[in-house]
Short mmCIF file of C-alpha atoms in Angstrom, two decimals:
data_model
loop_
_atom_site.label_atom_id
_atom_site.label_comp_id
_atom_site.label_asym_id
_atom_site.label_seq_id
_atom_site.Cartn_x
_atom_site.Cartn_y
_atom_site.Cartn_z
CA UNK A 1 -1.46 9.64 -19.81
CA UNK A 2 -0.83 5.89 -19.61
CA UNK A 3 -3.90 4.03 -18.34
CA UNK A 4 -2.76 0.41 -18.60
CA UNK A 5 -0.30 -1.34 -16.38
CA UNK A 6 1.22 -4.63 -17.64
CA UNK A 7 3.20 -6.66 -15.15
CA UNK A 8 5.32 -9.65 -16.02
CA UNK A 9 7.47 -11.93 -13.93
CA UNK A 10 10.84 -11.43 -15.66
CA UNK A 11 12.53 -8.85 -17.93
CA UNK A 12 12.51 -11.14 -21.03
CA UNK A 13 8.66 -11.17 -20.86
CA UNK A 14 8.52 -7.41 -20.34
CA UNK A 15 10.76 -6.90 -23.35
CA UNK A 16 8.47 -9.23 -25.45
CA UNK A 17 5.43 -7.20 -24.41
CA UNK A 18 7.05 -3.88 -25.17
CA UNK A 19 8.13 -5.08 -28.63
CA UNK A 20 4.45 -5.58 -29.55
CA UNK A 21 3.23 -2.19 -28.26
CA UNK A 22 3.24 1.33 -29.71
CA UNK A 23 5.33 3.74 -27.65
CA UNK A 24 3.41 4.97 -24.62
CA UNK A 25 0.65 2.47 -25.01
CA UNK A 26 1.22 0.98 -21.52
CA UNK A 27 3.52 0.91 -18.51
CA UNK A 28 5.27 -2.46 -18.59
CA UNK A 29 7.11 -3.64 -15.44
CA UNK A 30 8.76 -6.98 -14.51
CA UNK A 31 7.78 -7.52 -10.88
CA UNK A 32 9.28 -10.82 -10.00
CA UNK A 33 8.36 -14.56 -9.85
CA UNK A 34 5.57 -15.90 -7.70
CA UNK A 35 2.20 -14.62 -6.41
CA UNK A 36 3.54 -12.92 -3.28
CA UNK A 37 6.16 -10.67 -4.90
CA UNK A 38 3.96 -10.04 -7.91
CA UNK A 39 0.97 -9.01 -5.75
CA UNK A 40 3.09 -6.80 -3.48
CA UNK A 41 4.83 -5.03 -6.41
CA UNK A 42 1.63 -4.52 -8.26
CA UNK A 43 -0.11 -3.09 -5.22
CA UNK A 44 2.69 -0.61 -4.77
CA UNK A 45 2.60 0.47 -8.42
CA UNK A 46 -1.16 0.97 -8.26
CA UNK A 47 -0.91 2.87 -4.99
CA UNK A 48 1.77 5.18 -6.36
CA UNK A 49 -0.20 5.87 -9.50
CA UNK A 50 -3.33 6.69 -7.54
CA UNK A 51 -1.43 8.93 -5.11
CA UNK A 52 0.07 10.77 -8.01
CA UNK A 53 -3.31 11.45 -9.52
CA UNK A 54 -2.72 9.17 -12.50
CA UNK A 55 -4.52 5.91 -11.59
CA UNK A 56 -4.40 2.99 -13.97
CA UNK A 57 -7.63 1.94 -15.65
CA UNK A 58 -6.59 -1.72 -15.99
CA UNK A 59 -3.93 -4.24 -14.98
CA UNK A 60 -2.71 -7.10 -17.15
CA UNK A 61 -0.69 -10.02 -15.87
CA UNK A 62 1.23 -11.09 -18.89
CA UNK A 63 3.99 -13.63 -19.75
CA UNK A 64 4.59 -17.23 -20.65
CA UNK A 65 2.95 -20.23 -19.05
CA UNK A 66 2.67 -24.00 -18.96
CA UNK A 67 -0.34 -25.23 -20.88
CA UNK A 68 -2.79 -28.06 -20.59
CA UNK A 69 -2.25 -29.33 -24.13
CA UNK A 70 -5.74 -30.83 -24.48
CA UNK A 71 -6.93 -27.20 -24.40
CA UNK A 72 -4.13 -25.28 -25.98
CA UNK A 73 -1.00 -26.09 -28.07
CA UNK A 74 2.51 -25.07 -27.05
CA UNK A 75 3.17 -21.49 -28.44
CA UNK A 76 -0.62 -20.82 -28.35
CA UNK A 77 -2.21 -17.88 -26.60
CA UNK A 78 -4.50 -18.03 -23.61
CA UNK A 79 -6.71 -15.46 -21.99
CA UNK A 80 -7.66 -15.98 -18.33
CA UNK A 81 -11.40 -15.94 -17.62
CA UNK A 82 -10.36 -16.16 -13.98
CA UNK A 83 -7.21 -16.45 -11.85
CA UNK A 84 -7.32 -19.36 -9.45
CA UNK A 85 -4.88 -19.86 -6.48
CA UNK A 86 -4.63 -23.59 -7.16
CA UNK A 87 -2.34 -24.51 -4.18
CA UNK A 88 -3.81 -22.18 -1.56
CA UNK A 89 -5.50 -24.47 1.01
CA UNK A 90 -4.81 -27.62 3.00
CA UNK A 91 -3.97 -31.31 2.38
CA UNK A 92 -6.24 -33.90 3.77
CA UNK A 93 -6.67 -37.69 3.65
CA UNK A 94 -9.48 -37.05 1.20
CA UNK A 95 -7.46 -34.71 -0.96
CA UNK A 96 -6.77 -31.08 -1.36
CA UNK A 97 -9.15 -28.62 0.31
CA UNK A 98 -9.21 -25.02 -1.06
CA UNK A 99 -8.83 -22.31 1.60
CA UNK A 100 -12.35 -21.07 1.02
CA UNK A 101 -13.77 -24.51 1.91
CA UNK A 102 -11.94 -24.81 5.20
CA UNK A 103 -14.74 -23.39 7.30
CA UNK A 104 -12.96 -20.14 8.11
CA UNK A 105 -15.06 -16.98 8.77
CA UNK A 106 -15.67 -15.13 5.53
CA UNK A 107 -13.77 -12.02 6.74
CA UNK A 108 -10.60 -14.11 6.99
CA UNK A 109 -10.71 -15.47 3.45
CA UNK A 110 -9.86 -12.23 1.63
CA UNK A 111 -10.41 -12.80 -2.04
CA UNK A 112 -11.04 -16.53 -1.78
CA UNK A 113 -9.33 -18.71 -4.30
CA UNK A 114 -10.83 -17.48 -7.58
CA UNK A 115 -10.93 -13.95 -8.99
CA UNK A 116 -12.83 -13.44 -12.21
CA UNK A 117 -11.33 -11.33 -15.05
CA UNK A 118 -12.87 -7.95 -15.82
CA UNK A 119 -15.57 -8.62 -18.49
CA UNK A 120 -14.80 -5.55 -20.66
CA UNK A 121 -11.05 -6.06 -20.70
CA UNK A 122 -11.46 -9.75 -21.48
CA UNK A 123 -13.88 -8.94 -24.28
CA UNK A 124 -11.48 -6.37 -25.74
CA UNK A 125 -8.64 -9.02 -25.73
CA UNK A 126 -10.87 -11.66 -27.23
CA UNK A 127 -11.87 -9.29 -30.07
CA UNK A 128 -8.18 -8.63 -30.78
CA UNK A 129 -7.08 -12.22 -30.33
CA UNK A 130 -9.95 -14.32 -31.80
CA UNK A 131 -7.84 -17.47 -31.97
CA UNK A 132 -6.84 -17.30 -28.28
CA UNK A 133 -8.02 -20.04 -25.88
CA UNK A 134 -10.07 -18.67 -23.07
CA UNK A 135 -10.39 -20.31 -19.67
CA UNK A 136 -9.23 -20.28 -16.10
CA UNK A 137 -5.50 -19.86 -15.50
CA UNK A 138 -4.09 -21.52 -12.39
CA UNK A 139 -1.59 -19.70 -10.14
CA UNK A 140 0.82 -21.99 -8.40
CA UNK A 141 3.79 -21.40 -6.08
CA UNK A 142 5.39 -24.71 -7.16
CA UNK A 143 5.31 -25.52 -10.94
CA UNK A 144 3.72 -28.91 -11.64
CA UNK A 145 6.42 -31.41 -12.71
CA UNK A 146 4.90 -34.80 -12.40
CA UNK A 147 2.25 -36.90 -14.12
CA UNK A 148 0.39 -37.35 -10.87
CA UNK A 149 0.45 -33.67 -10.12
CA UNK A 150 -0.88 -32.87 -13.60
CA UNK A 151 -3.70 -35.42 -13.23
CA UNK A 152 -4.70 -33.97 -9.86
CA UNK A 153 -4.88 -30.47 -11.26
CA UNK A 154 -6.95 -31.70 -14.23
CA UNK A 155 -9.28 -33.43 -11.78
CA UNK A 156 -9.76 -30.40 -9.60
CA UNK A 157 -9.81 -27.83 -12.45
CA UNK A 158 -11.00 -29.56 -15.66
CA UNK A 159 -11.63 -26.28 -17.50
CA UNK A 160 -8.23 -24.67 -16.70
CA UNK A 161 -6.08 -23.86 -19.77
CA UNK A 162 -2.75 -23.01 -18.16
CA UNK A 163 -0.68 -22.56 -14.99
CA UNK A 164 1.66 -19.74 -14.13
CA UNK A 165 2.99 -18.17 -10.94
CA UNK A 166 1.79 -14.54 -10.73
CA UNK A 167 -1.77 -14.05 -12.05
CA UNK A 168 -3.72 -14.54 -8.73
CA UNK A 169 -1.36 -12.27 -6.79
CA UNK A 170 -1.75 -9.58 -9.37
CA UNK A 171 -5.49 -10.05 -9.42
CA UNK A 172 -5.73 -9.58 -5.64
CA UNK A 173 -3.75 -6.35 -5.86
CA UNK A 174 -6.02 -5.09 -8.57
CA UNK A 175 -9.14 -6.08 -6.69
CA UNK A 176 -7.92 -4.29 -3.56
CA UNK A 177 -7.40 -1.18 -5.57
CA UNK A 178 -10.70 -1.66 -7.55
CA UNK A 179 -8.83 -1.70 -10.78
CA UNK A 180 -9.99 -4.09 -13.62
CA UNK A 181 -7.75 -7.09 -14.19
CA UNK A 182 -7.11 -9.57 -16.97
CA UNK A 183 -4.40 -12.28 -17.62
CA UNK A 184 -2.63 -12.87 -20.98
CA UNK A 185 -0.26 -15.75 -21.49
CA UNK A 186 1.51 -17.66 -24.21
CA UNK A 187 2.35 -21.29 -23.82
CA UNK A 188 6.05 -22.27 -23.55
CA UNK A 189 5.67 -25.82 -22.46
CA UNK A 190 3.24 -28.58 -21.63
CA UNK A 191 2.25 -28.97 -17.93
CA UNK A 192 3.74 -32.22 -16.60
CA UNK A 193 7.02 -33.96 -16.21
CA UNK A 194 9.80 -31.37 -16.85
CA UNK A 195 11.29 -31.96 -20.27
CA UNK A 196 13.31 -28.98 -21.35
CA UNK A 197 13.66 -30.41 -24.82
CA UNK A 198 9.91 -29.92 -25.24
CA UNK A 199 9.97 -26.23 -24.24
CA UNK A 200 9.60 -23.53 -26.80
CA UNK A 201 10.42 -20.44 -24.80
CA UNK A 202 11.75 -18.38 -27.64
CA UNK A 203 8.72 -19.09 -29.75
CA UNK A 204 6.37 -18.38 -26.81
CA UNK A 205 8.10 -15.01 -26.23
CA UNK A 206 7.66 -14.29 -29.94
CA UNK A 207 4.00 -15.18 -29.63
CA UNK A 208 3.70 -12.81 -26.62
CA UNK A 209 5.01 -9.94 -28.74
CA UNK A 210 2.32 -10.66 -31.41
CA UNK A 211 -0.42 -11.03 -28.74
CA UNK A 212 0.60 -7.75 -27.10
CA UNK A 213 -0.42 -5.82 -30.16
CA UNK A 214 -4.02 -6.26 -28.88
CA UNK A 215 -3.32 -4.50 -25.57
CA UNK A 216 -4.07 -0.91 -26.69
CA UNK A 217 -7.68 -1.97 -27.17
CA UNK A 218 -7.69 -2.97 -23.48
CA UNK A 219 -6.77 0.58 -22.58
CA UNK A 220 -9.82 1.75 -24.48
CA UNK A 221 -11.99 -0.77 -22.74
CA UNK A 222 -10.79 0.38 -19.36
CA UNK A 223 -11.97 3.97 -19.80
#
């Protein structure tokens, strides 16, 4: 019985993950781009598995990401210690206010803006990927493409190692289903002004295949 669910944004990422896994080691599904569709699709997959009597023991959000290059090099691997909804909140004259600091009643905040990765799943990946960089991974609905935007993210999240578009949505779905969650990414480009010549998408997908070889240990940790 497959106990691990790995979700990616696009089929190319799913293919890269599958290429690094033994047959039957995990269910790998491309669920779409962005936190809303990724969260909704992951929630459906988890609910169907539970209803069928075959619940997943862990969920991994996997794929490529933009990296803060003072923390990780392009083509490097990152493991998310937490998933942060970096643009969920409100603008103000004094700067961005995260949704969990807007004074709303706690019952309206849901998961808040930060969800911590499962300790055991993260430890299993760290053991299998000792050279990976570990830190918060930001989830954004709009990819950062300016120097000013990059500087603002660095100011608000100085420990963040990468940004992607699905991790927080997947983490919310996992939390709602009480299923452990962790995020695995490889870096295809620096965060900042969009310079496609600096992207290394092919190499990042190859790195994702290599990193995915550590995922069977996550299945063991989830038991």
